[in-house]
Coordinates of C-alpha atoms in Angstrom, one line a residue:
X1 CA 11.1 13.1 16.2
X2 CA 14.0 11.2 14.4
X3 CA 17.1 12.5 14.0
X4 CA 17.5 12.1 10.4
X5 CA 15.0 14.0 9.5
X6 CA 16.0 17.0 11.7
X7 CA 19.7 17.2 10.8
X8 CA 21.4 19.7 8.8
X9 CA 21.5 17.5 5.8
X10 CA 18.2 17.1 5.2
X11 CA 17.3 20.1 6.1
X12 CA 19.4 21.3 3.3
X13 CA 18.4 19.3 1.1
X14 CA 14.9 20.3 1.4
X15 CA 15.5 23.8 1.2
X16 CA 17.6 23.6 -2.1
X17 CA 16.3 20.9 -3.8
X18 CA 12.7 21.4 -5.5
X19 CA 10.0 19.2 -5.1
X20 CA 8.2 18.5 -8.5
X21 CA 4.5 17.7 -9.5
X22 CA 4.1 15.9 -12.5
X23 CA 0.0 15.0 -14.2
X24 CA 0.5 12.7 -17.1
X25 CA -2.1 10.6 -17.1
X26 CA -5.9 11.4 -18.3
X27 CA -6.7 11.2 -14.6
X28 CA -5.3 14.3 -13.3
X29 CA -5.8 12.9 -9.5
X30 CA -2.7 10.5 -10.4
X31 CA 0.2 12.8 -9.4
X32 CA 4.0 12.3 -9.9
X33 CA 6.2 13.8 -7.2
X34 CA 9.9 13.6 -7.9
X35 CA 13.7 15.5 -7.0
X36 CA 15.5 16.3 -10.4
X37 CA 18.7 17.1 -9.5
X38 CA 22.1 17.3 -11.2
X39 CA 23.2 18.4 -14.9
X40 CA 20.0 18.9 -17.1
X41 CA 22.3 17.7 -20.4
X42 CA 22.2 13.7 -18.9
X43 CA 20.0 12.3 -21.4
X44 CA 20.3 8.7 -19.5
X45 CA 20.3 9.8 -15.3
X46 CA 19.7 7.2 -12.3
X47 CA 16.1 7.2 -11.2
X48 CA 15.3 5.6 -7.6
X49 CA 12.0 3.6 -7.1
X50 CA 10.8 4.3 -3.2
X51 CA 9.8 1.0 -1.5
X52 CA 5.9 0.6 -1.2
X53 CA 4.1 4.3 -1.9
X54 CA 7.1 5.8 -0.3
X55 CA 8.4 9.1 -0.3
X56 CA 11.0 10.3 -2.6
X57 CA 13.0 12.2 -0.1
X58 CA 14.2 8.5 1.0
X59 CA 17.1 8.9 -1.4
X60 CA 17.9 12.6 -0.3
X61 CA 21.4 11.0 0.6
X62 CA 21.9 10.3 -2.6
X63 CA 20.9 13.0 -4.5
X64 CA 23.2 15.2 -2.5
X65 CA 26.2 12.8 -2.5
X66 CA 25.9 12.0 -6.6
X67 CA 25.1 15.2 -7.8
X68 CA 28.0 16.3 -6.0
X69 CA 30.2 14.6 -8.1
X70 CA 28.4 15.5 -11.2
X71 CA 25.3 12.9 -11.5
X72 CA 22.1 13.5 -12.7
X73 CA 19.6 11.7 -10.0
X74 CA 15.6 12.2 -10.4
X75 CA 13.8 10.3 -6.6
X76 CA 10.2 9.5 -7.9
X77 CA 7.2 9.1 -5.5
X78 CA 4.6 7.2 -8.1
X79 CA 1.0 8.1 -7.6
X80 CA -1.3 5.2 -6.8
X81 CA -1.7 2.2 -9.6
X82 CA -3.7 -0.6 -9.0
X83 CA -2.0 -3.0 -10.7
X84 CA 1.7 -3.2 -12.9
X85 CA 0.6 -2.6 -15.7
X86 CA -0.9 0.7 -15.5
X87 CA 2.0 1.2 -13.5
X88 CA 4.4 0.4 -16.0
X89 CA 2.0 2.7 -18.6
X90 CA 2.6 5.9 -16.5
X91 CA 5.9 5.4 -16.2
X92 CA 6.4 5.6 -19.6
X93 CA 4.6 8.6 -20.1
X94 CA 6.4 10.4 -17.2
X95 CA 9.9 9.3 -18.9
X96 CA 8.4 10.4 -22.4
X97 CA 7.5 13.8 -20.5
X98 CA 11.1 14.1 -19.5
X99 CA 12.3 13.3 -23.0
X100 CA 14.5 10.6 -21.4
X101 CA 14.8 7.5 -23.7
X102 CA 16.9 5.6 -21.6
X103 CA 17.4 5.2 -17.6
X104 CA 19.7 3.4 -15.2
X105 CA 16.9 2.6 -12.1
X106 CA 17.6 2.0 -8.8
X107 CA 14.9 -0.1 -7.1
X108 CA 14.3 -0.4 -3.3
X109 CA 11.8 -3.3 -2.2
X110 CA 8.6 -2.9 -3.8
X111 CA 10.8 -0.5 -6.0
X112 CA 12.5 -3.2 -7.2
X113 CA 9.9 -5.1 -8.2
X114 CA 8.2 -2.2 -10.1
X115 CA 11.9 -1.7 -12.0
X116 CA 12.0 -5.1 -13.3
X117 CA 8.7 -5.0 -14.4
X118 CA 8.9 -2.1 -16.3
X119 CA 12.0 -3.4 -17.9
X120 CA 9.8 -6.2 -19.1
X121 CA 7.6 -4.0 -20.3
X122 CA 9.6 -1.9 -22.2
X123 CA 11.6 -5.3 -23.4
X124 CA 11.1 -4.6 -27.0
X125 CA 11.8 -1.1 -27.0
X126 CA 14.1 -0.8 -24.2
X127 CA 13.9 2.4 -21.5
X128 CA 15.9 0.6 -19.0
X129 CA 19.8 0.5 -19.4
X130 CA 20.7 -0.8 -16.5
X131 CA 19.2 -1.8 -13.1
X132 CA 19.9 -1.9 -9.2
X133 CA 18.2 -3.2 -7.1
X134 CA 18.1 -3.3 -3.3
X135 CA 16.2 -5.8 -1.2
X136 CA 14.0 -6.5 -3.3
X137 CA 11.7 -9.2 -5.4
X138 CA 10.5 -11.0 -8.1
X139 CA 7.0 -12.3 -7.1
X140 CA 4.3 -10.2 -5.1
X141 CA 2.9 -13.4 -3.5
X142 CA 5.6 -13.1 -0.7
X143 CA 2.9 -11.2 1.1
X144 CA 0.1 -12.7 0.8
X145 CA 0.0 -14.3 3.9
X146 CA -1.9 -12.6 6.5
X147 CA -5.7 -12.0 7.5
X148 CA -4.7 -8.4 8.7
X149 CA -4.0 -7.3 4.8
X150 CA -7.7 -6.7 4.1
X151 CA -8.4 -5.0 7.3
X152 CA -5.3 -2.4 7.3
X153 CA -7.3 0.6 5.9
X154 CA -10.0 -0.1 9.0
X155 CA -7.0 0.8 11.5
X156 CA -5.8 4.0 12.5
X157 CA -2.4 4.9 12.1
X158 CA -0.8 3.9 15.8
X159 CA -2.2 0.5 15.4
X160 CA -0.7 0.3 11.5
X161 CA 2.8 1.8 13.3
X162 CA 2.9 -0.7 16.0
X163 CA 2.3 -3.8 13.3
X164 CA 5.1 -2.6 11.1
X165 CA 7.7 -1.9 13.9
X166 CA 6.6 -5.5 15.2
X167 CA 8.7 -7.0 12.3
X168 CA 11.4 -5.3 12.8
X169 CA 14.9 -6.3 15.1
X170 CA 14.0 -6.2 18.8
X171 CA 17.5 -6.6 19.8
X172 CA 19.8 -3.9 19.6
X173 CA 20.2 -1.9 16.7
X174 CA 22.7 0.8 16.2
X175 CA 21.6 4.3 16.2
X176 CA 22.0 4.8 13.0
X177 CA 19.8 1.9 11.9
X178 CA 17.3 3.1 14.6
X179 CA 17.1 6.3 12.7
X180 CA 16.6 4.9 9.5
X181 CA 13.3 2.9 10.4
X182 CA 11.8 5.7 13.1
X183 CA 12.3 7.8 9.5
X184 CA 10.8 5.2 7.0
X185 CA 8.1 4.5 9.2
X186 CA 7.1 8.3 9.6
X187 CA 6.4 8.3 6.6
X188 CA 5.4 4.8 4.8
X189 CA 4.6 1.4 6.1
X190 CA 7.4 -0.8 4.6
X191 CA 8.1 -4.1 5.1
X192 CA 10.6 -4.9 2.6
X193 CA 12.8 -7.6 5.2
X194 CA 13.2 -10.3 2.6
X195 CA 13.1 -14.3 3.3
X196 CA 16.1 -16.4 2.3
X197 CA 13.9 -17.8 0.1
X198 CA 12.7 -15.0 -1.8
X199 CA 17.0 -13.8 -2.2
X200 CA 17.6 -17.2 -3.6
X201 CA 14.9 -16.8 -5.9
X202 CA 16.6 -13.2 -6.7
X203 CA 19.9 -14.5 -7.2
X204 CA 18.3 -17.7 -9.7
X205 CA 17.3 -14.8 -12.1
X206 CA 19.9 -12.4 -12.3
X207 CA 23.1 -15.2 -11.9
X208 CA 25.3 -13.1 -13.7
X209 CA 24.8 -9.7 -11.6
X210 CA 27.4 -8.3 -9.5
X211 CA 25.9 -8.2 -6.0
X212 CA 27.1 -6.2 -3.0
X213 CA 26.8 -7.5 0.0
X214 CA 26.6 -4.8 3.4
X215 CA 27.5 -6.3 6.5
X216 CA 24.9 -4.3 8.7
X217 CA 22.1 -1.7 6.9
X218 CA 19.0 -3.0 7.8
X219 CA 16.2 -2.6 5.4
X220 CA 17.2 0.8 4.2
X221 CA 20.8 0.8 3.7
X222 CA 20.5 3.8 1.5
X223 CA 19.7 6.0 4.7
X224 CA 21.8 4.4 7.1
X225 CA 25.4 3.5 5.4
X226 CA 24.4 6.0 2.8
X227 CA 28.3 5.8 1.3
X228 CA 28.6 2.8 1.0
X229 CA 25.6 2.5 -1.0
X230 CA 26.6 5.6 -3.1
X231 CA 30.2 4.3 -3.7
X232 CA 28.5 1.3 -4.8
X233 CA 25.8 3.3 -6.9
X234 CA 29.4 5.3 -8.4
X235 CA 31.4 1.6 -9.1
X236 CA 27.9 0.6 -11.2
X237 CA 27.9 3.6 -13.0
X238 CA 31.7 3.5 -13.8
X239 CA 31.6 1.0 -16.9
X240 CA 28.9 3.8 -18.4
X241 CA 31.3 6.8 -19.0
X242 CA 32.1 8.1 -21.9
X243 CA 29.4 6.7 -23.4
X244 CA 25.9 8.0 -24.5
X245 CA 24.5 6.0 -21.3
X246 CA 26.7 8.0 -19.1
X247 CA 24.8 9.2 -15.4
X248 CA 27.3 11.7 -15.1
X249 CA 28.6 14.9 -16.2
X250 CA 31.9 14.4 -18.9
X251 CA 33.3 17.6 -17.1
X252 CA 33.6 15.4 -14.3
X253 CA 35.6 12.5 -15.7
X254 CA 39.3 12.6 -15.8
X255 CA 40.6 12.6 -19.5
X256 CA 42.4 9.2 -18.3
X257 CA 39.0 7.6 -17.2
X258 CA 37.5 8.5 -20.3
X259 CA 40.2 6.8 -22.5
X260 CA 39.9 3.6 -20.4
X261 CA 36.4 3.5 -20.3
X262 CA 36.6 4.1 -24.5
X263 CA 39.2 1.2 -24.6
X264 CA 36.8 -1.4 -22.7
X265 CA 33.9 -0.1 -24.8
X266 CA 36.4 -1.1 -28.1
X267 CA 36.9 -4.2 -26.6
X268 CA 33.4 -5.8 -26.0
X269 CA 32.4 -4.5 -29.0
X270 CA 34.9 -6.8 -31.2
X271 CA 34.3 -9.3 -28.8
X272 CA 30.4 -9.5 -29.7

């Protein structure tokens, strides 16, 4: 058993934060599962996208990190969608649920992908205020590559284990990086390593992005250097306070903060 998901954290975090069942399409077998955590007054929180038909209790780092400091933060676990666009189609209707008009999303491989997607989606009525994303894509066709693909749901679930663990490091990994793929795998066959091709096609798209570079954090950085992916998550969300977009409780801002956020706000706006 892994370590992560046996320590106190977690542990905590499952006994205090709810686990949420959501219906909103006609199809009552396609089930949202999500974490709502933080101040219920944020009208604009962070939502994180799992990697494949992961489990949202991937981002119970940062739930209990960000709403700490006074975020709102909603994990999703999506129910299955054959393609994007229905996808995109029940995501809407799950924000719509919430009565949330606008989100900041955090997308982690296949998370990613579904984020951008659904910001092109929404393009002429805009849902998405902001996006992170986090080893992620652009085009699915990365992955078609191997004759196994059609044969996966013919194997049983050691032989599915032992491919995924195949691609990852066989080196030596630190602990904490060991943990984060014996979790991940426990619970969702992932393979979100990325070629250098596929980040250069990444960086093409978004030029103007700020990106944040992690010297070591595998494929899930958000369970294995958890702070420095929340104190990145926090430096994002900075240039949003004091405004309507705001992730984060105004309690929580310093009267200082506020007024320099406000000033920067003044600022672009003459400038556009």
């Amino acid at each position: 058993m892994g370590e992560i998901k046996v320590s106190p954290d977690y542990n905590w975090f499952r006994s205090t934060v709810p686990l949420k069942k959501i219906i909103v399409d006609d199809d009552d077998s396609k089930i949202w599962s999500l974490y709502d955590a933080g101040p219920r007054s944020i009208r604009c929180p962070l939502i994180f996208l799992p990697p494949v038909s992961g489990t949202a209790d991937v981002f119970f780092r940062q739930i209990l990190a960000l709403t700490g400091w006074g975020y709102r933060v909603i994990a999703l676990q999506y129910p299955v969608y054959w393609d994007h666009l229905e996808f995109c189609d029940g995501f809407r209707k799950l924000l719509d649920h919430l009565q949330l008009d606008k989100v900041h999303l955090f997308g982690a491989s296949l998370g990613g992908f579904l984020a951008q997607k659904f910001a092109e989606y929404t393009h002429k009525s805009p849902r998405v205020h902001s996006l992170i994303l986090c080893n992620s894509f652009s085009d699915t066709s990365i992955f078609n590559q191997t004759w196994t693909a059609n044969s996966f749901w013919l194997m049983p679930a050691f032989m599915l284990k032992k491919i995924v663990l195949g691609n990852f490091s066989s080196g030596l990994v630190d602990p904490m990086m060991a943990n984060a793929i014996d979790f991940m795998v426990d619970r969702v066959f992932d393979q979100s390593a990325l070629s250098t091709e596929a980040k250069e096609e990444m960086y093409k798209l978004y030029p103007n992005a700020r990106r944040a570079h992690l010297k070591t954090g595998g494929n899930f950085p958000y369970l294995c250097r958890s702070a420095e992916v929340n104190l990145y998550v926090q430096i994002h969300l900075l240039q949003f306070h004091g405004t309507k977009y705001a992730a984060i409780d105004p309690s929580m801002v310093s009267a200082e903060e506020l007024e320099a956020q406000k000033g920067k706000l003044s600022i672009s706006q003459e400038e556009q």
